[in-house]
CSV table of C-alpha atoms (C1' of nucleotides) in Angstrom, one decimal:
chain,number,residue,atom,x,y,z
O,1,MET,CA,11.2,-55.1,103.9
O,2,SER,CA,14.3,-56.0,102.1
O,3,HIS,CA,15.2,-56.4,98.5
O,4,LEU,CA,17.4,-59.4,97.8
O,5,ILE,CA,19.1,-57.6,94.9
O,6,ASN,CA,20.8,-54.3,95.4
O,7,ILE,CA,19.5,-51.8,92.8
O,8,SER,CA,19.2,-48.2,94.0
O,9,GLU,CA,16.4,-46.0,92.7
O,10,ALA,CA,19.1,-44.0,91.0
O,11,ALA,CA,20.3,-46.9,88.9
O,12,SER,CA,16.8,-47.8,88.0
O,13,LEU,CA,16.0,-44.2,87.1
O,14,ALA,CA,19.1,-44.2,84.9
O,15,LEU,CA,18.0,-47.3,83.0
O,16,HIS,CA,14.5,-46.0,82.5
O,17,GLY,CA,15.7,-42.6,81.5
O,18,LEU,CA,18.2,-43.9,79.0
O,19,ALA,CA,15.5,-46.2,77.6
O,20,ILE,CA,13.5,-43.1,76.8
O,21,VAL,CA,16.6,-41.4,75.3
O,22,ALA,CA,17.1,-44.5,73.2
O,23,GLN,CA,13.6,-44.5,72.0
O,24,LYS,CA,13.9,-40.9,70.8
O,25,ASN,CA,17.4,-41.5,69.3
O,26,PRO,CA,19.0,-39.6,67.7
O,27,GLU,CA,16.9,-36.7,69.0
O,28,LYS,CA,18.1,-34.8,72.1
O,29,VAL,CA,16.0,-35.3,75.2
O,30,ASN,CA,16.2,-32.9,78.1
O,31,ALA,CA,16.1,-33.7,81.8
O,32,LYS,CA,12.8,-32.1,82.4
O,33,TYR,CA,11.1,-34.3,79.9
O,34,ILE,CA,12.5,-37.5,81.2
O,35,ALA,CA,11.7,-36.6,84.8
O,36,GLU,CA,8.1,-35.8,83.9
O,37,LYS,CA,7.8,-39.1,82.0
O,38,LEU,CA,9.1,-41.0,85.0
O,39,ASN,CA,7.3,-39.1,87.7
O,40,ALA,CA,10.7,-38.4,89.2
O,41,SER,CA,12.3,-35.3,90.7
O,42,GLU,CA,14.0,-33.3,88.0
O,43,ALA,CA,16.8,-32.3,90.4
O,44,HIS,CA,17.5,-35.9,91.2
O,45,LEU,CA,17.4,-37.1,87.7
O,46,ALA,CA,19.6,-34.3,86.5
O,47,LYS,CA,22.2,-35.4,89.0
O,48,ILE,CA,22.2,-38.9,87.7
O,49,PHE,CA,22.4,-37.9,84.1
O,50,GLN,CA,25.3,-35.6,85.0
O,51,ARG,CA,27.2,-38.7,86.0
O,52,LEU,CA,26.2,-40.7,83.0
O,53,SER,CA,27.4,-37.8,80.9
O,54,LYS,CA,30.7,-37.4,82.6
O,55,SER,CA,31.4,-41.1,82.1
O,56,GLY,CA,30.9,-40.7,78.4
O,57,LEU,CA,27.9,-43.0,78.0
O,58,ILE,CA,25.9,-40.0,76.8
O,59,LYS,CA,26.6,-36.6,75.4
O,60,SER,CA,25.0,-33.5,76.8
O,61,PHE,CA,24.2,-30.1,75.2
O,62,ARG,CA,23.4,-27.0,77.1
O,63,GLY,CA,21.1,-24.1,76.2
O,64,PRO,CA,17.7,-24.0,74.5
O,65,THR,CA,17.3,-27.2,72.4
O,66,GLY,CA,19.8,-28.7,74.7
O,67,GLY,CA,19.5,-32.2,76.2
O,68,PHE,CA,21.1,-35.6,76.2
O,69,VAL,CA,21.8,-38.1,73.4
O,70,LEU,CA,23.4,-41.5,73.5
O,71,ASN,CA,27.1,-41.6,72.8
O,72,LYS,CA,27.1,-45.3,71.6
O,73,PRO,CA,24.9,-47.6,69.6
O,74,VAL,CA,21.9,-48.9,71.6
O,75,GLU,CA,23.2,-52.4,71.4
O,76,GLU,CA,26.4,-51.4,73.1
O,77,ILE,CA,24.9,-50.0,76.3
O,78,SER,CA,23.9,-52.6,78.9
O,79,PHE,CA,22.4,-52.2,82.3
O,80,LEU,CA,25.7,-53.4,83.7
O,81,ASP,CA,27.4,-50.3,82.2
O,82,ILE,CA,24.8,-48.1,83.7
O,83,TYR,CA,24.8,-49.8,87.0
O,84,GLU,CA,28.6,-49.5,87.3
O,85,ILE,CA,28.5,-45.8,86.6
O,86,VAL,CA,25.7,-45.1,89.0
O,87,GLU,CA,26.6,-47.4,91.8
O,88,SER,CA,30.3,-47.2,91.4
O,89,LYS,CA,32.3,-50.4,91.2
O,90,ILE,CA,30.8,-53.8,91.8
O,91,ILE,CA,31.9,-56.3,94.4
O,92,ILE,CA,31.6,-59.8,93.2
O,93,ASN,CA,32.5,-61.9,96.1
O,94,ASP,CA,31.1,-60.3,99.2
O,95,CYS,CA,30.7,-61.7,102.6
O,96,PRO,CA,30.2,-58.6,104.7
O,97,LEU,CA,32.6,-60.1,107.3
O,98,HIS,CA,35.3,-60.6,104.8
O,99,LYS,CA,37.3,-57.6,106.0
O,100,THR,CA,37.2,-58.0,109.8
O,101,GLY,CA,39.2,-61.2,110.5
O,102,CYS,CA,36.5,-63.8,110.1
O,103,PRO,CA,37.3,-66.8,112.2
O,104,PHE,CA,36.0,-69.3,109.7
O,105,GLU,CA,38.8,-70.6,107.5
O,106,ASN,CA,36.5,-71.5,104.7
O,107,CYS,CA,34.0,-68.7,104.0
O,108,ILE,CA,30.7,-69.8,105.6
O,109,PHE,CA,28.8,-68.9,102.5
O,110,GLY,CA,31.0,-71.2,100.4
O,111,ASP,CA,30.7,-70.3,96.7
O,112,ALA,CA,27.1,-69.3,97.1
O,113,LEU,CA,27.6,-65.6,97.0
O,114,LYS,CA,30.1,-65.7,94.2
O,115,ASN,CA,27.9,-67.8,92.1
O,116,ILE,CA,24.8,-65.6,92.6
O,117,SER,CA,26.8,-62.4,92.0
O,118,GLN,CA,28.1,-63.8,88.8
O,119,SER,CA,24.6,-64.7,87.7
O,120,ILE,CA,23.4,-61.2,88.5
O,121,TYR,CA,26.4,-59.8,86.7
O,122,GLN,CA,25.5,-61.7,83.5
O,123,THR,CA,21.9,-60.8,83.7
O,124,PHE,CA,22.7,-57.1,84.0
O,125,LYS,CA,25.0,-57.5,81.1
O,126,ASN,CA,22.3,-59.0,78.9
O,127,ILE,CA,19.9,-56.1,79.4
O,128,LYS,CA,20.6,-53.7,76.6
O,129,LEU,CA,19.1,-50.4,75.6
O,130,SER,CA,18.3,-52.0,72.2
O,131,ASP,CA,15.7,-54.1,74.1
O,132,PHE,CA,13.6,-51.0,74.3
O,133,THR,CA,13.8,-49.6,70.9
O,134,GLU,CA,11.9,-52.4,69.2
V,1,MET,CA,31.5,-49.9,95.8
V,2,SER,CA,28.3,-51.8,95.6
V,3,HIS,CA,27.3,-55.3,96.5
V,4,LEU,CA,25.1,-56.9,94.0
V,5,ILE,CA,23.4,-59.0,96.7
V,6,ASN,CA,21.8,-57.3,99.7
V,7,ILE,CA,23.2,-58.8,102.9
V,8,SER,CA,23.6,-56.5,105.8
V,9,GLU,CA,26.4,-56.9,108.2
V,10,ALA,CA,23.8,-57.8,110.8
V,11,ALA,CA,22.5,-60.7,108.8
V,12,SER,CA,26.0,-62.0,108.2
V,13,LEU,CA,26.8,-61.6,111.9
V,14,ALA,CA,23.7,-63.5,112.8
V,15,LEU,CA,24.7,-66.4,110.5
V,16,HIS,CA,28.3,-66.6,111.7
V,17,GLY,CA,27.2,-66.2,115.3
V,18,LEU,CA,24.6,-69.0,115.0
V,19,ALA,CA,27.2,-71.2,113.4
V,20,ILE,CA,29.3,-70.8,116.5
V,21,VAL,CA,26.3,-71.6,118.7
V,22,ALA,CA,25.6,-74.6,116.5
V,23,GLN,CA,29.1,-75.9,116.9
V,24,LYS,CA,28.9,-75.6,120.7
V,25,ASN,CA,25.5,-77.2,120.8
V,26,PRO,CA,23.9,-78.0,123.2
V,27,GLU,CA,26.2,-75.7,125.4
V,28,LYS,CA,25.1,-72.2,126.1
V,29,VAL,CA,27.2,-69.5,124.4
V,30,ASN,CA,27.1,-65.9,125.5
V,31,ALA,CA,27.2,-62.7,123.4
V,32,LYS,CA,30.6,-61.7,124.6
V,33,TYR,CA,32.2,-64.9,123.5
V,34,ILE,CA,30.6,-64.7,120.1
V,35,ALA,CA,31.4,-61.1,119.6
V,36,GLU,CA,35.1,-61.7,120.4
V,37,LYS,CA,35.3,-64.7,118.0
V,38,LEU,CA,33.8,-62.6,115.2
V,39,ASN,CA,35.8,-59.4,116.0
V,40,ALA,CA,32.4,-57.6,116.3
V,41,SER,CA,31.0,-55.1,118.7
V,42,GLU,CA,29.3,-56.9,121.6
V,43,ALA,CA,26.6,-54.3,121.7
V,44,HIS,CA,25.7,-54.8,118.1
V,45,LEU,CA,25.8,-58.5,118.3
V,46,ALA,CA,23.7,-58.6,121.4
V,47,LYS,CA,21.0,-56.6,119.6
V,48,ILE,CA,20.9,-59.0,116.8
V,49,PHE,CA,20.7,-62.0,119.0
V,50,GLN,CA,17.9,-60.3,120.9
V,51,ARG,CA,15.9,-60.4,117.8
V,52,LEU,CA,16.8,-64.0,117.0
V,53,SER,CA,15.7,-64.8,120.5
V,54,LYS,CA,12.4,-63.0,120.3
V,55,SER,CA,11.6,-64.8,117.1
V,56,GLY,CA,12.0,-68.2,118.7
V,57,LEU,CA,14.9,-69.3,116.7
V,58,ILE,CA,17.1,-69.5,119.8
V,59,LYS,CA,16.5,-69.5,123.5
V,60,SER,CA,18.2,-67.1,125.9
V,61,PHE,CA,19.3,-67.4,129.5
V,62,ARG,CA,20.2,-64.5,131.8
V,63,GLY,CA,22.6,-64.3,134.6
V,64,PRO,CA,26.0,-66.0,135.2
V,65,THR,CA,26.3,-69.1,133.0
V,66,GLY,CA,23.7,-67.5,130.8
V,67,GLY,CA,23.8,-67.3,127.0
V,68,PHE,CA,22.1,-68.6,123.9
V,69,VAL,CA,21.2,-72.0,122.6
V,70,LEU,CA,19.5,-73.1,119.5
V,71,ASN,CA,15.8,-73.8,119.8
V,72,LYS,CA,15.6,-76.1,116.8
V,73,PRO,CA,17.7,-78.9,115.3
V,74,VAL,CA,20.6,-77.6,113.2
V,75,GLU,CA,19.2,-79.0,110.0
V,76,GLU,CA,16.0,-77.0,110.4
V,77,ILE,CA,17.7,-73.5,110.6
V,78,SER,CA,18.5,-72.0,107.2
V,79,PHE,CA,20.1,-68.8,106.3
V,80,LEU,CA,16.8,-67.8,104.8
V,81,ASP,CA,15.2,-68.1,108.3
V,82,ILE,CA,17.9,-65.9,109.7
V,83,TYR,CA,17.8,-63.4,106.9
V,84,GLU,CA,14.1,-63.0,107.2
V,85,ILE,CA,14.3,-62.3,110.9
V,86,VAL,CA,17.2,-59.9,110.7
V,87,GLU,CA,16.2,-58.1,107.5
V,88,SER,CA,12.5,-58.3,107.9
V,89,LYS,CA,10.3,-59.5,105.1
V,90,ILE,CA,11.7,-60.2,101.6
V,91,ILE,CA,10.6,-58.6,98.4
V,92,ILE,CA,10.8,-61.0,95.5
V,93,ASN,CA,9.9,-58.9,92.5
V,94,ASP,CA,11.3,-55.5,92.9
V,95,CYS,CA,11.9,-52.8,90.3
V,96,PRO,CA,12.5,-49.7,92.5
V,97,LEU,CA,10.2,-47.7,90.2
V,98,HIS,CA,7.3,-50.1,90.7
V,99,LYS,CA,5.5,-47.8,93.1
V,100,THR,CA,5.7,-44.5,91.2
V,101,GLY,CA,3.6,-44.8,88.1
V,102,CYS,CA,6.3,-46.2,85.8
V,103,PRO,CA,5.4,-45.3,82.2
V,104,PHE,CA,6.6,-48.6,80.7
V,105,GLU,CA,3.7,-50.9,80.3
V,106,ASN,CA,5.9,-54.0,80.5
V,107,CYS,CA,8.5,-53.8,83.3
V,108,ILE,CA,11.7,-52.8,81.7
V,109,PHE,CA,13.5,-55.5,83.7
V,110,GLY,CA,11.3,-58.2,82.3
V,111,ASP,CA,11.5,-61.3,84.4
V,112,ALA,CA,15.1,-60.8,85.2
V,113,LEU,CA,14.7,-59.5,88.7
V,114,LYS,CA,12.1,-62.0,89.6
V,115,ASN,CA,14.3,-64.9,88.4
V,116,ILE,CA,17.4,-63.8,90.1
V,117,SER,CA,15.5,-63.1,93.4
V,118,GLN,CA,14.1,-66.6,93.3
V,119,SER,CA,17.5,-68.1,92.7
V,120,ILE,CA,18.9,-66.1,95.7
V,121,TYR,CA,15.9,-67.2,97.8
V,122,GLN,CA,16.6,-70.9,97.0
V,123,THR,CA,20.3,-70.5,97.7
V,124,PHE,CA,19.7,-68.9,101.1
V,125,LYS,CA,17.3,-71.7,101.9
V,126,ASN,CA,19.9,-74.3,101.1
V,127,ILE,CA,22.5,-72.9,103.6
V,128,LYS,CA,21.8,-74.6,106.8
V,129,LEU,CA,23.4,-74.5,110.3
V,130,SER,CA,24.1,-78.2,109.9
V,131,ASP,CA,26.6,-77.3,107.2
V,132,PHE,CA,28.9,-76.0,110.0
V,133,THR,CA,28.7,-78.6,112.6
V,134,GLU,CA,31.2,-81.4,112.9
Q,1,DT,C1',23.9,-8.2,73.0
Q,2,DT,C1',20.2,-9.7,75.5
Q,3,DA,C1',17.1,-13.0,77.4
Q,4,DA,C1',15.6,-17.5,77.9
Q,5,DT,C1',16.9,-22.2,78.4
Q,6,DT,C1',19.6,-26.1,79.8
Q,7,DC,C1',23.3,-28.5,81.8
Q,8,DT,C1',27.0,-28.2,85.7
Q,9,DG,C1',28.9,-28.8,90.1
Q,10,DG,C1',29.1,-27.7,94.7
Q,11,DT,C1',26.7,-27.9,98.8
Q,12,DA,C1',23.0,-28.6,102.1
Q,13,DC,C1',19.2,-31.0,103.8
Q,14,DT,C1',16.4,-35.3,104.9
Q,15,DC,C1',15.5,-39.8,106.3
Q,16,DA,C1',16.1,-44.5,107.4
Q,17,DA,C1',19.2,-48.1,108.5
Q,18,DA,C1',23.0,-49.4,111.1
Q,19,DT,C1',25.3,-49.2,115.2
Q,20,DA,C1',26.3,-47.9,120.0
Q,21,DC,C1',24.9,-46.9,124.8
Q,22,DC,C1',22.9,-47.6,129.3
Q,23,DG,C1',19.9,-48.5,133.0
Q,24,DA,C1',16.8,-52.3,134.3
Q,25,DA,C1',15.6,-57.1,135.0
Q,26,DA,C1',16.9,-61.8,135.8
Q,27,DT,C1',19.8,-65.5,137.4
Q,28,DA,C1',23.6,-68.1,139.7
Q,29,DG,C1',26.7,-68.7,143.4
Q,30,DG,C1',28.4,-67.8,147.7
L,1,DC,C1',20.7,-61.5,150.8
L,2,DC,C1',24.5,-59.7,148.1
L,3,DT,C1',27.3,-59.5,144.2
L,4,DA,C1',28.7,-60.4,139.7
L,5,DT,C1',27.1,-61.7,135.3
L,6,DT,C1',24.2,-61.7,131.4
L,7,DT,C1',20.3,-60.7,128.6
L,8,DC,C1',16.5,-57.1,127.8
L,9,DG,C1',14.6,-53.1,125.8
L,10,DG,C1',14.4,-48.4,125.1
L,11,DT,C1',16.9,-44.7,123.3
L,12,DA,C1',20.6,-42.0,121.3
L,13,DT,C1',24.1,-41.4,117.8
L,14,DT,C1',26.2,-42.2,113.4
L,15,DT,C1',26.4,-42.9,108.7
L,16,DG,C1',25.3,-43.0,104.0
L,17,DA,C1',22.1,-42.9,100.4
L,18,DG,C1',18.7,-40.2,98.5
L,19,DT,C1',17.1,-35.8,97.5
L,20,DA,C1',16.8,-30.8,97.0
L,21,DC,C1',18.7,-26.2,96.1
L,22,DC,C1',21.1,-22.6,93.8
L,23,DA,C1',24.4,-19.8,91.5
L,24,DG,C1',27.3,-20.3,87.4
L,25,DA,C1',28.6,-21.5,82.6
L,26,DA,C1',27.2,-22.6,78.0
L,27,DT,C1',24.2,-22.2,74.1
L,28,DT,C1',20.5,-20.7,71.1
L,29,DA,C1',17.6,-17.4,69.0
L,30,DA,C1',16.0,-13.0,68.4
DNA sequence: TTAATTCTGGTACTCAAATACCGAAATAGG
DNA sequence: CCTATTTCGGTATTTGAGTACCAGAATTAA
């Protein structure tokens, strides 16, 4: 079974987790709470939020009453931002044979991959945390 | 680095390899030749063509002068056919959290994933081996 | 200052996909 | 037949993502 679109569970967890943080905004929300809500492993989720925090998308606070809060307005955080942090940089034009001297002068996929990638890119950009705060 | 679209090297090799077979049609083409053309490992490519053969998309012949030939007209073999054989079945609507009781009543991705998937599906369907002959 | 709580960051483990290997079976030609 | 060639199919290895673990640092409250 294969997904056509490449979204790791980590990226999805990040989006869902941040949606919860956005809903509680400006309260702090800790990793344990989010993990429980999402039926996810706390260790795993903590790791993901660590990266989000390091990137500056959220702020973190240690100690009792600690947790995470958004570091930007909800309208300014898109799934694209999250995706790029969690999955590292995005490749837009990506025939897997591009590297190893492909014998076809014109890429066999034509513009198809680039076009789709761009459409995915736009779609991800249009999904914002503000969509979930109602 | 992350690809937005999920195309394994195997699926890409299959398409490129079959394009070569299509160009030589109705000659037989052997794995070694294809692998060399594509700068790919022969062992790997052979494995992929084995699956294509088992699925009936191509016919195989052993022994000296052996090789592979298409088993259908070039217009009737699409990248979607190839993709489905190599990657196994496709998932169209696919939030990775779908399985584990997601707390959001309405999928947080809305229709976005389904729409994109469907567009990828159509694109793959429109890429045909006949695009690479002549 | 003490204890409890929470994030941090490094590391280790797990698992499946991707890839590679190799002996066996089939075929063509001499 | 015999040999070289080529696919077949089972299996082994590699790789990377996903996941788990744990000791350490920061913070709060008592």
